[in-house]
Amino acid sequence: EDAFPLMVMQTMLGCWSRTSGSGANMASKLCQAVAEGECAHSVMSFNSCYKDTGLFGVYAVAEATTLNDLAFHTMESMVRLCHRTTEEEVARARTQLKATMLSHLDSSSQICEDVGRQMLTYNRRLSAAEIFARIDAVDASTVKAVANKYINDQDIALAALGPLHEMPDYNWLRRRTYWLSM
């Protein structure tokens, strides 16, 4: 089951907005690069898991003149998960993920949404202890294995809207789903 490693990977990729003020102090390598390079107004990783399918990726809002740099940093950060994930990064992401999950259970509507999502994915409600145990079971080698399965040298899907004159074409993006080793 790859749901929990994908959740950790989503947390590692992170989210950032120019209004957040965090910039280069983010734990996420993607968010650091985007903030320092002023490549986007915002960037956010996403992960939707269901029983038999899912959607994992990065959503960003950027100026037309920064799309090339943004695409580079996004692809670099995603493929980095396959090769250069450290135990420290994973431990930080696990802690952040658990805190985020707890903070999203503040109201009855959020709890109902969580129950519904778990029923769609697992056919049952998972206890907080079971969720935390599954998150804690994710280590750097697990992240690398799951990233290799879904990112490394895999076809991608892309949707973009607006002036796209600097957006790299599919072949450019596809070429950056893997690293060549020497």
Short mmCIF file of N, CA and C in Angstrom, two decimals, residues 29-173:
data_model
loop_
_atom_site.label_atom_id
_atom_site.label_comp_id
_atom_site.label_asym_id
_atom_site.label_seq_id
_atom_site.Cartn_x
_atom_site.Cartn_y
_atom_site.Cartn_z
N LYS A 29 12.65 21.35 -0.26
CA LYS A 29 13.63 21.82 -1.26
C LYS A 29 12.91 22.52 -2.41
N LEU A 30 11.74 22.02 -2.81
CA LEU A 30 10.97 22.67 -3.87
C LEU A 30 10.56 24.07 -3.46
N CYS A 31 10.02 24.20 -2.27
CA CYS A 31 9.57 25.52 -1.82
C CYS A 31 10.73 26.49 -1.66
N GLN A 32 11.87 26.00 -1.18
CA GLN A 32 13.06 26.85 -1.08
C GLN A 32 13.46 27.37 -2.45
N ALA A 33 13.54 26.47 -3.43
CA ALA A 33 13.98 26.86 -4.77
C ALA A 33 13.01 27.83 -5.42
N VAL A 34 11.71 27.58 -5.26
CA VAL A 34 10.71 28.46 -5.86
C VAL A 34 10.74 29.83 -5.19
N ALA A 35 10.88 29.86 -3.88
CA ALA A 35 10.93 31.13 -3.16
C ALA A 35 12.18 31.93 -3.51
N GLU A 36 13.34 31.27 -3.48
CA GLU A 36 14.59 31.96 -3.77
C GLU A 36 14.67 32.44 -5.21
N GLY A 37 14.14 31.63 -6.13
CA GLY A 37 14.17 32.00 -7.54
C GLY A 37 13.01 32.85 -7.99
N GLU A 38 12.08 33.14 -7.07
CA GLU A 38 10.88 33.91 -7.37
C GLU A 38 10.18 33.36 -8.62
N CYS A 39 10.03 32.04 -8.65
CA CYS A 39 9.49 31.35 -9.82
C CYS A 39 7.97 31.31 -9.85
N ALA A 40 7.31 31.54 -8.70
CA ALA A 40 5.86 31.39 -8.66
C ALA A 40 5.27 32.27 -7.57
N HIS A 41 3.97 32.49 -7.70
CA HIS A 41 3.22 33.16 -6.63
C HIS A 41 2.92 32.16 -5.52
N SER A 42 2.66 30.91 -5.93
CA SER A 42 2.39 29.85 -4.97
C SER A 42 2.67 28.50 -5.61
N VAL A 43 2.94 27.53 -4.76
CA VAL A 43 3.16 26.15 -5.21
C VAL A 43 2.60 25.25 -4.12
N MET A 44 1.95 24.14 -4.54
CA MET A 44 1.33 23.25 -3.58
C MET A 44 1.35 21.83 -4.13
N SER A 45 1.86 20.91 -3.34
CA SER A 45 1.80 19.50 -3.73
C SER A 45 0.42 18.96 -3.34
N PHE A 46 -0.02 17.94 -4.06
CA PHE A 46 -1.33 17.35 -3.75
C PHE A 46 -1.25 15.85 -3.90
N ASN A 47 -2.15 15.18 -3.18
CA ASN A 47 -2.21 13.72 -3.21
C ASN A 47 -3.63 13.31 -2.87
N SER A 48 -4.29 12.64 -3.79
CA SER A 48 -5.64 12.11 -3.56
C SER A 48 -5.59 10.61 -3.78
N CYS A 49 -5.87 9.86 -2.72
CA CYS A 49 -5.82 8.40 -2.80
C CYS A 49 -7.22 7.81 -2.71
N TYR A 50 -7.46 6.80 -3.51
CA TYR A 50 -8.69 6.02 -3.47
C TYR A 50 -8.31 4.55 -3.49
N LYS A 51 -9.29 3.66 -3.46
CA LYS A 51 -9.00 2.22 -3.42
C LYS A 51 -8.11 1.78 -4.56
N ASP A 52 -8.47 2.19 -5.77
CA ASP A 52 -7.80 1.64 -6.95
C ASP A 52 -7.11 2.68 -7.82
N THR A 53 -7.07 3.90 -7.37
CA THR A 53 -6.43 4.94 -8.18
C THR A 53 -6.03 6.11 -7.28
N GLY A 54 -5.41 7.11 -7.86
CA GLY A 54 -5.04 8.29 -7.10
C GLY A 54 -4.45 9.34 -8.01
N LEU A 55 -4.16 10.48 -7.44
CA LEU A 55 -3.58 11.59 -8.18
C LEU A 55 -2.54 12.25 -7.28
N PHE A 56 -1.33 12.37 -7.78
CA PHE A 56 -0.22 12.93 -7.02
C PHE A 56 0.49 13.93 -7.91
N GLY A 57 0.81 15.10 -7.37
CA GLY A 57 1.52 16.07 -8.20
C GLY A 57 1.73 17.40 -7.52
N VAL A 58 1.97 18.41 -8.35
CA VAL A 58 2.24 19.76 -7.88
C VAL A 58 1.39 20.74 -8.66
N TYR A 59 0.78 21.67 -7.95
CA TYR A 59 -0.04 22.73 -8.53
C TYR A 59 0.70 24.04 -8.26
N ALA A 60 0.76 24.92 -9.26
CA ALA A 60 1.47 26.18 -9.05
C ALA A 60 0.78 27.31 -9.81
N VAL A 61 0.96 28.52 -9.31
CA VAL A 61 0.49 29.73 -9.98
C VAL A 61 1.74 30.58 -10.22
N ALA A 62 1.97 30.94 -11.48
CA ALA A 62 3.21 31.65 -11.80
C ALA A 62 3.00 32.62 -12.95
N GLU A 63 3.93 33.54 -13.10
CA GLU A 63 3.96 34.45 -14.23
C GLU A 63 4.43 33.69 -15.47
N ALA A 64 4.03 34.16 -16.63
CA ALA A 64 4.40 33.50 -17.89
C ALA A 64 5.91 33.44 -18.08
N THR A 65 6.63 34.41 -17.57
CA THR A 65 8.08 34.48 -17.79
C THR A 65 8.89 33.59 -16.86
N THR A 66 8.24 32.94 -15.90
CA THR A 66 8.98 32.10 -14.96
C THR A 66 8.63 30.61 -15.09
N LEU A 67 7.84 30.25 -16.08
CA LEU A 67 7.38 28.87 -16.20
C LEU A 67 8.51 27.87 -16.43
N ASN A 68 9.51 28.24 -17.20
CA ASN A 68 10.62 27.34 -17.47
C ASN A 68 11.37 27.01 -16.17
N ASP A 69 11.70 28.03 -15.39
CA ASP A 69 12.40 27.81 -14.12
C ASP A 69 11.53 27.02 -13.15
N LEU A 70 10.25 27.35 -13.10
CA LEU A 70 9.33 26.63 -12.21
C LEU A 70 9.25 25.16 -12.59
N ALA A 71 9.13 24.87 -13.87
CA ALA A 71 9.07 23.47 -14.33
C ALA A 71 10.36 22.74 -13.97
N PHE A 72 11.50 23.40 -14.14
CA PHE A 72 12.77 22.77 -13.80
C PHE A 72 12.81 22.40 -12.31
N HIS A 73 12.51 23.37 -11.45
CA HIS A 73 12.59 23.12 -10.00
C HIS A 73 11.57 22.07 -9.56
N THR A 74 10.39 22.08 -10.16
CA THR A 74 9.37 21.10 -9.81
C THR A 74 9.82 19.69 -10.18
N MET A 75 10.29 19.51 -11.40
CA MET A 75 10.72 18.19 -11.84
C MET A 75 11.95 17.73 -11.05
N GLU A 76 12.87 18.63 -10.81
CA GLU A 76 14.07 18.30 -10.04
C GLU A 76 13.70 17.84 -8.63
N SER A 77 12.78 18.52 -7.99
CA SER A 77 12.38 18.16 -6.63
C SER A 77 11.64 16.84 -6.59
N MET A 78 10.82 16.58 -7.59
CA MET A 78 10.09 15.32 -7.61
C MET A 78 11.03 14.14 -7.84
N VAL A 79 11.94 14.27 -8.80
CA VAL A 79 12.86 13.17 -9.09
C VAL A 79 13.88 13.02 -7.95
N ARG A 80 14.17 14.08 -7.26
CA ARG A 80 15.07 14.02 -6.10
C ARG A 80 14.54 13.04 -5.06
N LEU A 81 13.22 12.91 -4.94
CA LEU A 81 12.63 11.96 -4.00
C LEU A 81 13.06 10.53 -4.30
N CYS A 82 13.36 10.24 -5.56
CA CYS A 82 13.78 8.89 -5.96
C CYS A 82 15.21 8.58 -5.55
N HIS A 83 16.04 9.59 -5.41
CA HIS A 83 17.47 9.36 -5.28
C HIS A 83 18.12 9.94 -4.03
N ARG A 84 17.68 11.09 -3.59
CA ARG A 84 18.39 11.80 -2.53
C ARG A 84 17.55 12.11 -1.30
N THR A 85 16.63 11.26 -0.98
CA THR A 85 15.81 11.44 0.21
C THR A 85 16.60 11.00 1.43
N THR A 86 16.62 11.84 2.45
CA THR A 86 17.36 11.50 3.68
C THR A 86 16.39 11.12 4.79
N GLU A 87 16.90 10.40 5.77
CA GLU A 87 16.09 10.01 6.93
C GLU A 87 15.62 11.25 7.69
N GLU A 88 16.45 12.29 7.75
CA GLU A 88 16.08 13.52 8.46
C GLU A 88 14.89 14.20 7.79
N GLU A 89 14.90 14.26 6.47
CA GLU A 89 13.78 14.86 5.74
C GLU A 89 12.50 14.07 5.96
N VAL A 90 12.60 12.76 5.95
CA VAL A 90 11.42 11.91 6.13
C VAL A 90 10.90 12.05 7.56
N ALA A 91 11.78 12.08 8.54
CA ALA A 91 11.35 12.23 9.93
C ALA A 91 10.63 13.56 10.13
N ARG A 92 11.16 14.63 9.54
CA ARG A 92 10.53 15.94 9.64
C ARG A 92 9.15 15.91 8.97
N ALA A 93 9.06 15.28 7.81
CA ALA A 93 7.79 15.20 7.08
C ALA A 93 6.77 14.37 7.84
N ARG A 94 7.22 13.28 8.45
CA ARG A 94 6.30 12.45 9.24
C ARG A 94 5.70 13.26 10.40
N THR A 95 6.54 13.99 11.10
CA THR A 95 6.07 14.80 12.22
C THR A 95 5.10 15.88 11.74
N GLN A 96 5.46 16.54 10.66
CA GLN A 96 4.61 17.59 10.10
C GLN A 96 3.28 17.02 9.61
N LEU A 97 3.31 15.86 8.98
CA LEU A 97 2.10 15.22 8.48
C LEU A 97 1.16 14.87 9.63
N LYS A 98 1.69 14.30 10.70
CA LYS A 98 0.85 13.95 11.85
C LYS A 98 0.23 15.19 12.47
N ALA A 99 1.00 16.25 12.61
CA ALA A 99 0.47 17.50 13.17
C ALA A 99 -0.62 18.08 12.28
N THR A 100 -0.39 18.04 10.97
CA THR A 100 -1.38 18.56 10.02
C THR A 100 -2.67 17.74 10.08
N MET A 101 -2.52 16.41 10.15
CA MET A 101 -3.70 15.56 10.20
C MET A 101 -4.52 15.83 11.45
N LEU A 102 -3.87 16.02 12.58
CA LEU A 102 -4.59 16.32 13.81
C LEU A 102 -5.26 17.69 13.75
N SER A 103 -4.57 18.67 13.18
CA SER A 103 -5.14 20.01 13.12
C SER A 103 -6.34 20.10 12.18
N HIS A 104 -6.45 19.15 11.24
CA HIS A 104 -7.58 19.15 10.31
C HIS A 104 -8.80 18.43 10.85
N LEU A 105 -8.75 18.03 12.11
CA LEU A 105 -9.89 17.35 12.73
C LEU A 105 -10.50 18.21 13.84
N ASP A 106 -10.58 19.52 13.58
CA ASP A 106 -11.07 20.46 14.58
C ASP A 106 -12.58 20.59 14.62
N SER A 107 -13.26 20.23 13.56
CA SER A 107 -14.71 20.42 13.51
C SER A 107 -15.40 19.13 13.09
N SER A 108 -16.69 19.06 13.36
CA SER A 108 -17.43 17.85 13.00
C SER A 108 -17.48 17.66 11.49
N SER A 109 -17.53 18.73 10.72
CA SER A 109 -17.56 18.58 9.26
C SER A 109 -16.24 18.04 8.73
N GLN A 110 -15.13 18.47 9.31
CA GLN A 110 -13.82 17.95 8.89
C GLN A 110 -13.67 16.48 9.29
N ILE A 111 -14.19 16.12 10.45
CA ILE A 111 -14.14 14.72 10.88
C ILE A 111 -14.99 13.86 9.94
N CYS A 112 -16.17 14.34 9.57
CA CYS A 112 -17.02 13.60 8.63
C CYS A 112 -16.33 13.43 7.28
N GLU A 113 -15.68 14.48 6.81
CA GLU A 113 -14.95 14.40 5.54
C GLU A 113 -13.83 13.36 5.64
N ASP A 114 -13.14 13.34 6.78
CA ASP A 114 -12.06 12.38 6.99
C ASP A 114 -12.61 10.95 7.02
N VAL A 115 -13.73 10.74 7.70
CA VAL A 115 -14.36 9.42 7.74
C VAL A 115 -14.75 8.98 6.33
N GLY A 116 -15.35 9.87 5.57
CA GLY A 116 -15.74 9.54 4.20
C GLY A 116 -14.55 9.19 3.33
N ARG A 117 -13.49 9.95 3.44
CA ARG A 117 -12.28 9.69 2.66
C ARG A 117 -11.69 8.32 3.03
N GLN A 118 -11.66 8.01 4.31
CA GLN A 118 -11.14 6.71 4.74
C GLN A 118 -12.03 5.56 4.28
N MET A 119 -13.33 5.76 4.29
CA MET A 119 -14.24 4.72 3.81
C MET A 119 -14.02 4.46 2.32
N LEU A 120 -13.81 5.53 1.54
CA LEU A 120 -13.55 5.37 0.10
C LEU A 120 -12.22 4.66 -0.16
N THR A 121 -11.26 4.90 0.70
CA THR A 121 -9.93 4.35 0.47
C THR A 121 -9.73 2.98 1.12
N TYR A 122 -10.17 2.83 2.36
CA TYR A 122 -9.85 1.62 3.13
C TYR A 122 -11.07 0.75 3.47
N ASN A 123 -12.26 1.21 3.16
CA ASN A 123 -13.50 0.51 3.52
C ASN A 123 -13.75 0.47 5.02
N ARG A 124 -13.04 1.28 5.79
CA ARG A 124 -13.24 1.34 7.24
C ARG A 124 -12.58 2.60 7.78
N ARG A 125 -12.91 2.93 9.00
CA ARG A 125 -12.31 4.08 9.69
C ARG A 125 -11.05 3.60 10.41
N LEU A 126 -9.94 4.27 10.13
CA LEU A 126 -8.69 3.94 10.81
C LEU A 126 -8.58 4.76 12.09
N SER A 127 -8.06 4.16 13.14
CA SER A 127 -7.84 4.91 14.38
C SER A 127 -6.62 5.81 14.21
N ALA A 128 -6.55 6.82 15.04
CA ALA A 128 -5.39 7.73 15.00
C ALA A 128 -4.10 6.95 15.26
N ALA A 129 -4.16 5.98 16.17
CA ALA A 129 -2.97 5.18 16.47
C ALA A 129 -2.52 4.39 15.25
N GLU A 130 -3.47 3.82 14.51
CA GLU A 130 -3.11 3.06 13.31
C GLU A 130 -2.55 3.97 12.22
N ILE A 131 -3.15 5.13 12.07
CA ILE A 131 -2.65 6.09 11.07
C ILE A 131 -1.23 6.50 11.42
N PHE A 132 -0.99 6.84 12.68
CA PHE A 132 0.34 7.26 13.10
C PHE A 132 1.35 6.13 12.95
N ALA A 133 0.95 4.90 13.24
CA ALA A 133 1.86 3.76 13.07
C ALA A 133 2.22 3.58 11.60
N ARG A 134 1.25 3.76 10.71
CA ARG A 134 1.54 3.64 9.27
C ARG A 134 2.44 4.76 8.79
N ILE A 135 2.24 5.96 9.32
CA ILE A 135 3.11 7.08 8.96
C ILE A 135 4.52 6.82 9.48
N ASP A 136 4.62 6.38 10.73
CA ASP A 136 5.93 6.13 11.33
C ASP A 136 6.69 4.99 10.65
N ALA A 137 5.98 4.11 9.95
CA ALA A 137 6.62 3.00 9.24
C ALA A 137 7.31 3.45 7.95
N VAL A 138 7.02 4.67 7.52
CA VAL A 138 7.63 5.20 6.29
C VAL A 138 9.03 5.71 6.60
N ASP A 139 10.01 5.19 5.89
CA ASP A 139 11.39 5.66 6.05
C ASP A 139 11.91 6.10 4.67
N ALA A 140 13.16 6.52 4.63
CA ALA A 140 13.73 7.05 3.38
C ALA A 140 13.72 6.00 2.28
N SER A 141 14.00 4.76 2.62
CA SER A 141 14.02 3.72 1.58
C SER A 141 12.62 3.48 1.02
N THR A 142 11.60 3.60 1.86
CA THR A 142 10.21 3.46 1.39
C THR A 142 9.85 4.60 0.45
N VAL A 143 10.21 5.82 0.84
CA VAL A 143 9.94 6.97 -0.03
C VAL A 143 10.63 6.80 -1.37
N LYS A 144 11.89 6.40 -1.35
CA LYS A 144 12.62 6.20 -2.61
C LYS A 144 11.96 5.13 -3.47
N ALA A 145 11.53 4.04 -2.85
CA ALA A 145 10.90 2.96 -3.62
C ALA A 145 9.59 3.41 -4.25
N VAL A 146 8.76 4.10 -3.48
CA VAL A 146 7.47 4.56 -4.01
C VAL A 146 7.69 5.66 -5.04
N ALA A 147 8.64 6.55 -4.80
CA ALA A 147 8.95 7.59 -5.79
C ALA A 147 9.44 6.97 -7.09
N ASN A 148 10.26 5.95 -6.99
CA ASN A 148 10.72 5.27 -8.20
C ASN A 148 9.56 4.63 -8.95
N LYS A 149 8.61 4.11 -8.23
CA LYS A 149 7.45 3.46 -8.85
C LYS A 149 6.58 4.46 -9.61
N TYR A 150 6.36 5.65 -9.04
CA TYR A 150 5.41 6.59 -9.62
C TYR A 150 6.03 7.79 -10.35
N ILE A 151 7.30 8.08 -10.10
CA ILE A 151 7.91 9.29 -10.68
C ILE A 151 9.03 8.95 -11.64
N ASN A 152 9.97 8.13 -11.20
CA ASN A 152 11.18 7.90 -11.98
C ASN A 152 10.86 7.27 -13.34
N ASP A 153 11.20 8.00 -14.40
CA ASP A 153 11.03 7.54 -15.78
C ASP A 153 9.59 7.11 -16.09
N GLN A 154 8.64 7.89 -15.58
CA GLN A 154 7.22 7.62 -15.83
C GLN A 154 6.62 8.75 -16.66
N ASP A 155 5.59 8.41 -17.42
CA ASP A 155 4.86 9.43 -18.16
C ASP A 155 4.17 10.36 -17.17
N ILE A 156 3.97 11.60 -17.60
CA ILE A 156 3.35 12.60 -16.73
C ILE A 156 2.09 13.14 -17.38
N ALA A 157 1.29 13.81 -16.59
CA ALA A 157 0.13 14.54 -17.08
C ALA A 157 0.32 15.99 -16.67
N LEU A 158 -0.08 16.89 -17.53
CA LEU A 158 0.10 18.32 -17.27
C LEU A 158 -1.10 19.08 -17.79
N ALA A 159 -1.57 20.02 -17.01
CA ALA A 159 -2.61 20.94 -17.46
C ALA A 159 -2.13 22.34 -17.15
N ALA A 160 -2.29 23.25 -18.09
CA ALA A 160 -1.85 24.63 -17.89
C ALA A 160 -2.83 25.57 -18.56
N LEU A 161 -2.96 26.76 -18.00
CA LEU A 161 -3.90 27.75 -18.51
C LEU A 161 -3.23 29.11 -18.49
N GLY A 162 -3.43 29.89 -19.53
CA GLY A 162 -2.88 31.23 -19.58
C GLY A 162 -1.82 31.35 -20.65
N PRO A 163 -1.05 32.44 -20.61
CA PRO A 163 0.04 32.60 -21.57
C PRO A 163 1.16 31.60 -21.28
N LEU A 164 1.37 30.69 -22.20
CA LEU A 164 2.28 29.57 -21.95
C LEU A 164 3.51 29.58 -22.84
N HIS A 165 3.90 30.73 -23.35
CA HIS A 165 5.01 30.77 -24.30
C HIS A 165 6.32 30.26 -23.72
N GLU A 166 6.49 30.31 -22.41
CA GLU A 166 7.73 29.82 -21.81
C GLU A 166 7.56 28.44 -21.15
N MET A 167 6.39 27.87 -21.27
CA MET A 167 6.16 26.55 -20.70
C MET A 167 6.89 25.50 -21.52
N PRO A 168 7.74 24.68 -20.89
CA PRO A 168 8.45 23.64 -21.65
C PRO A 168 7.46 22.63 -22.24
N ASP A 169 7.85 22.03 -23.36
CA ASP A 169 6.96 21.05 -23.98
C ASP A 169 7.04 19.71 -23.25
N TYR A 170 6.17 18.79 -23.64
CA TYR A 170 6.06 17.51 -22.96
C TYR A 170 7.39 16.75 -22.96
N ASN A 171 8.09 16.73 -24.09
CA ASN A 171 9.35 15.98 -24.17
C ASN A 171 10.40 16.52 -23.20
N TRP A 172 10.45 17.84 -23.04
CA TRP A 172 11.37 18.46 -22.08
C TRP A 172 11.03 17.98 -20.67
N LEU A 173 9.75 17.99 -20.33
CA LEU A 173 9.32 17.57 -19.00
C LEU A 173 9.56 16.07 -18.80
#
